[in-house]
Structures are given as C-alpha cells and as structure tokens.
XYZ file of N, CA and C in Angstrom:
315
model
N 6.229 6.743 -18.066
C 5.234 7.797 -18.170
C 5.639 8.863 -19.181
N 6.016 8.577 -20.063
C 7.353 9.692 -20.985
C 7.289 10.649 -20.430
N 8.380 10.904 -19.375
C 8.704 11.864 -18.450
C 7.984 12.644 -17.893
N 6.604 12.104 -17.530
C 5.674 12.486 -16.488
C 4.461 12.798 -17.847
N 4.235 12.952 -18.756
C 3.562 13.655 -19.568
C 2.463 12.577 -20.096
N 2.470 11.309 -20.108
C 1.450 10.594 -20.270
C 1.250 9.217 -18.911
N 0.139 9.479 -18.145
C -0.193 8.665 -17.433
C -0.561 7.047 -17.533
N -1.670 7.036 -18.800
C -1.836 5.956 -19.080
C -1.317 4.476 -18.731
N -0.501 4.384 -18.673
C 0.616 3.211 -18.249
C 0.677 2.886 -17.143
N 0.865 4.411 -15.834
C 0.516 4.602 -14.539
C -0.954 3.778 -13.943
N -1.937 4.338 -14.895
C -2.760 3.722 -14.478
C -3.097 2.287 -14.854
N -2.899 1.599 -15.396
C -2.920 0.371 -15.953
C -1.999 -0.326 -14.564
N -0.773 0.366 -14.317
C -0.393 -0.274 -13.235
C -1.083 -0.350 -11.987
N -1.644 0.721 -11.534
C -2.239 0.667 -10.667
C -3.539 -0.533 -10.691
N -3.957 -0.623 -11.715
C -5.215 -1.835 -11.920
C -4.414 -2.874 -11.084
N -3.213 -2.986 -11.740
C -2.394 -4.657 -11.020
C -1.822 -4.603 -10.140
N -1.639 -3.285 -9.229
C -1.338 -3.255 -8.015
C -2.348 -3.538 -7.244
N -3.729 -3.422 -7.221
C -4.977 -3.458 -6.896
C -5.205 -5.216 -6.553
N -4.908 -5.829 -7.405
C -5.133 -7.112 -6.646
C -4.301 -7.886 -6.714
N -2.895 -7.482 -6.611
C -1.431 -7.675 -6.024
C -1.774 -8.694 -4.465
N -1.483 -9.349 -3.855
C -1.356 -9.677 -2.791
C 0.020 -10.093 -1.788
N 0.837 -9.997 -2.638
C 2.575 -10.220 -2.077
C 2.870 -9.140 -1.916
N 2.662 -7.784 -2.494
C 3.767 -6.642 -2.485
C 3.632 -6.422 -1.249
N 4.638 -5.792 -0.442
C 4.271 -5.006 0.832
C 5.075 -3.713 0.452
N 5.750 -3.279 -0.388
C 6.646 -2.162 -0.514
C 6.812 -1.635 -1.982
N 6.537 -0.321 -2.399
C 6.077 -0.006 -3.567
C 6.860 1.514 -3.984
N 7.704 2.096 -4.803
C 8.239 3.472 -5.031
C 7.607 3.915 -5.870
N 6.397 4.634 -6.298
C 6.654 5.368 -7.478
C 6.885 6.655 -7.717
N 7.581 7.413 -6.545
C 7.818 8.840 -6.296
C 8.756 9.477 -7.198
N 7.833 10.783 -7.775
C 8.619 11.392 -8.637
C 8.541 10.658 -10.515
N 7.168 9.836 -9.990
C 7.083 9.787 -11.892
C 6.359 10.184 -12.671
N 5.564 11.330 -12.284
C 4.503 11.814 -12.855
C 4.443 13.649 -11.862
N 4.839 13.834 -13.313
C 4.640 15.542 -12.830
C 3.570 16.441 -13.584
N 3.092 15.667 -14.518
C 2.229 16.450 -15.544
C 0.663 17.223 -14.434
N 0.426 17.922 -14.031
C -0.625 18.863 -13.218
C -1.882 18.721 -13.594
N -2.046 18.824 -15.290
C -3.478 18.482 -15.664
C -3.461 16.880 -15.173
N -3.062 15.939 -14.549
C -3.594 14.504 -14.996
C -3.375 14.446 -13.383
N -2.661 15.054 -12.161
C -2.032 14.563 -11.129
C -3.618 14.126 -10.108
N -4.164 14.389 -10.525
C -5.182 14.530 -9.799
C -6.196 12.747 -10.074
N -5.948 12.805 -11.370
C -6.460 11.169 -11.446
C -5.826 10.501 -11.222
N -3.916 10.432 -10.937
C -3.621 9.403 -10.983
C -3.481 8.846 -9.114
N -3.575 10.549 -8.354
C -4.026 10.557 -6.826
C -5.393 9.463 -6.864
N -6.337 9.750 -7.460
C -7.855 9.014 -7.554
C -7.203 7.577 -7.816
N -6.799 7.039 -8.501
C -6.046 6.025 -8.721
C -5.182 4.939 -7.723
N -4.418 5.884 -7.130
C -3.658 5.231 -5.640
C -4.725 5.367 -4.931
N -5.643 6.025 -5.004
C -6.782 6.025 -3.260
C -7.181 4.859 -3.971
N -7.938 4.338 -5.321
C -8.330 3.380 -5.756
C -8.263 2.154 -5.377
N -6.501 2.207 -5.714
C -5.866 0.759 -5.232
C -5.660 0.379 -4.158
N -5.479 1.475 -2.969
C -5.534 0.874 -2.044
C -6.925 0.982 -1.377
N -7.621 1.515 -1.430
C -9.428 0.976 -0.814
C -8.951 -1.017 -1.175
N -8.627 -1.267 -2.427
C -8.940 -3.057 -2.186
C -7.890 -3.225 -1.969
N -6.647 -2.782 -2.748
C -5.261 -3.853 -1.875
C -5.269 -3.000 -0.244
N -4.779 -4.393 0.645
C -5.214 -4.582 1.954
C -3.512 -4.761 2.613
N -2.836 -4.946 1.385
C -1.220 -5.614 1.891
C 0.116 -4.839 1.595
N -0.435 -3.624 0.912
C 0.767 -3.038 0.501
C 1.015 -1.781 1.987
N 1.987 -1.968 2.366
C 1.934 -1.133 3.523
C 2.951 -0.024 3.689
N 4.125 0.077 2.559
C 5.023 1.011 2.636
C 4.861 1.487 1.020
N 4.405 2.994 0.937
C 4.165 3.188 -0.303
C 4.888 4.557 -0.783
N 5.682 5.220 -1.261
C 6.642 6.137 -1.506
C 5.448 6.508 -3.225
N 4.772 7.408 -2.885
C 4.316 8.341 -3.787
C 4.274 9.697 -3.895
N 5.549 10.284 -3.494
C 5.534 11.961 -3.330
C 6.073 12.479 -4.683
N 5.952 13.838 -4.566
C 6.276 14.474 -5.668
C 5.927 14.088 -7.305
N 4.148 13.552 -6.850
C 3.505 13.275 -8.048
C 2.492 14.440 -8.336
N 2.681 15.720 -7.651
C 1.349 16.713 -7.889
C -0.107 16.082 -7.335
N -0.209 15.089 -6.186
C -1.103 14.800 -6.162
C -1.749 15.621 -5.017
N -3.277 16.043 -4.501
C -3.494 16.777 -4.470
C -3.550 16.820 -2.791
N -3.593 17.467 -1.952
C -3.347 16.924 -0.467
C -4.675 15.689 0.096
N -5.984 16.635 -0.368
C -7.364 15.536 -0.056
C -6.328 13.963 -0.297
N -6.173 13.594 -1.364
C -6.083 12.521 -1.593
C -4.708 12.029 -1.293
N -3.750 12.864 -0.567
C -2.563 12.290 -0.355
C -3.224 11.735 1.129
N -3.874 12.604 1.614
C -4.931 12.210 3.471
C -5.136 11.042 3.224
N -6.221 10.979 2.074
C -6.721 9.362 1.947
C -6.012 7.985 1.851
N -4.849 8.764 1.092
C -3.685 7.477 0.803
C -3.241 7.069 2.003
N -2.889 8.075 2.650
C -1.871 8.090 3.977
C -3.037 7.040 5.034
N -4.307 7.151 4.876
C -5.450 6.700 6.011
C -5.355 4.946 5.530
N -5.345 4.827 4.099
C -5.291 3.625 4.040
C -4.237 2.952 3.851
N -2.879 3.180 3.721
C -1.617 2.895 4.403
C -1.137 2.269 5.910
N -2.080 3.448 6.440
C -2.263 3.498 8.311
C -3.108 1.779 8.388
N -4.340 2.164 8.024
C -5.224 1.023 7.620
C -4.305 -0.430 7.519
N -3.723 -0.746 6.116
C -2.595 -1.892 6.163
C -1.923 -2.623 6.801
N -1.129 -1.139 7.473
C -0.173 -1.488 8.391
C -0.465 -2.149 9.896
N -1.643 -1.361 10.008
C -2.724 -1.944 11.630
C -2.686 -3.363 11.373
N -3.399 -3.494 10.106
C -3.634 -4.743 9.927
C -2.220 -5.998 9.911
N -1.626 -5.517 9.196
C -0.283 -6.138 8.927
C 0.217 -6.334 9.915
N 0.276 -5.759 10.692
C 1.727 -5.659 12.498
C 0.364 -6.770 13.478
N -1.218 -6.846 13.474
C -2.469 -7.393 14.127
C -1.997 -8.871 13.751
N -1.518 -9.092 12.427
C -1.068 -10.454 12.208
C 0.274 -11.350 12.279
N 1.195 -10.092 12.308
C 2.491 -10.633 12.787
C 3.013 -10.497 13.986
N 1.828 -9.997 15.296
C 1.996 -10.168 16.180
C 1.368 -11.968 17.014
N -0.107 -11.924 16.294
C -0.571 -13.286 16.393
C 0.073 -14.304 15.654
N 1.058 -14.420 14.544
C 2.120 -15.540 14.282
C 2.938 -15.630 15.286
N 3.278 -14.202 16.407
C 4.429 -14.435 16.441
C 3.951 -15.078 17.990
N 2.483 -14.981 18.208
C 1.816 -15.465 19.664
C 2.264 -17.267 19.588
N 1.467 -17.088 18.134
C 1.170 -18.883 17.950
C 2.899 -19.490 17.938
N 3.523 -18.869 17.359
C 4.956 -19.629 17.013
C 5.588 -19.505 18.645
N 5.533 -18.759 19.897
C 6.040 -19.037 21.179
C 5.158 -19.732 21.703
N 4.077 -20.085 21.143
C 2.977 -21.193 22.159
C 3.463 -22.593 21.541
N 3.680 -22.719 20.304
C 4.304 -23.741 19.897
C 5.638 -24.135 20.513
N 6.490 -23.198 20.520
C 7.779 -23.504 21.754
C 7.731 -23.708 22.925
N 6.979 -23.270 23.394
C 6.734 -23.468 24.574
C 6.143 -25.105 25.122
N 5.192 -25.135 24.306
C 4.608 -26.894 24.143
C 5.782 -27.753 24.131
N 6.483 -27.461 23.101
C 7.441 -28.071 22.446
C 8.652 -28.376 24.183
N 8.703 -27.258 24.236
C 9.804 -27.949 25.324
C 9.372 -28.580 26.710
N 8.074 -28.110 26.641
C 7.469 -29.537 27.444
C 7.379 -31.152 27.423
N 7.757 -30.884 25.770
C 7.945 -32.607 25.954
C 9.047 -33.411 26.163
C-alpha cells in the first residue's frame, strides 16, 4: 500500500478475497492508515465479506476504518463463523454415526 498512502492494490485484493473459498484466516491489520481513503477500503471488507461466506477469523484493526463499518464487518464475521462451527459440528455428527455403525459389525 506504499505505506498506507495508496489503496489501490488493497482493493484489488479484496476483489480476490471475495470469491476465495479456502481461506478461513486473513491479517491485514495496520496496512492502511491514509484517513482520506479509510473509509472505502472499510466499504470494501463489508464488500467482501457480504459474498465470501468462509473467511471467519479476520484481523483488520488499525486501518482508520470507520466504526459503522467495523459493526458490519464484525456482523458478518459472526455470520461465518455460525455457519462454519453449524458444519463442523454436523461432520463431526456424521463421522461418530459412522463409528458407531462401524463397530457394530
């Protein structure tokens, strides 16, 4: 971001974080300090995560972003994670029903 002062790049990443589907864990805290821009690149993370559905641990502080949209980030984080723990609790249903079968035979 040449030391917080041009975003551009930021956001381009964010496009490909957006329909990322492996990441679950993401830092970009502390790379963008520039004040005139902090505010789009907040619009940006609410962006990406409205569609990515999988990223669930996301470290974006100390980007000037603005609280509204740190709420929003934080809601769809919450969002993820519901989802994320809803499915690795039902693997973890199906994988003891499978053992369980299993030592029946």
């Amino acid at each position: 971001t040449n030391d917080g002062e041009d975003p551009s790049n930021m956001l381009v990443f964010c496009k490909g974080v957006r329909e990322n589907k492996t990441l679950l864990s993401l830092n970009v805290a502390n790379c963008f300090n520039a004040k005139k821009d902090a505010d789009l690149l907040g619009e940006r993370f609410k962006e990406m995560l409205e569609v990515n559905k999988d990223l669930i641990d996301f470290e974006f502080g100390f980007n000037g972003i603005s609280l509204d949209n740190i709420i929003k980030i934080q809601e769809l984080l919450r969002r993820n994670k519901a989802t994320y723990d809803e499915n690795a609790l039902r693997e973890w249903r199906e994988r003891k029903q499978m053992r369980d079968e299993d030592s029946k035979l």
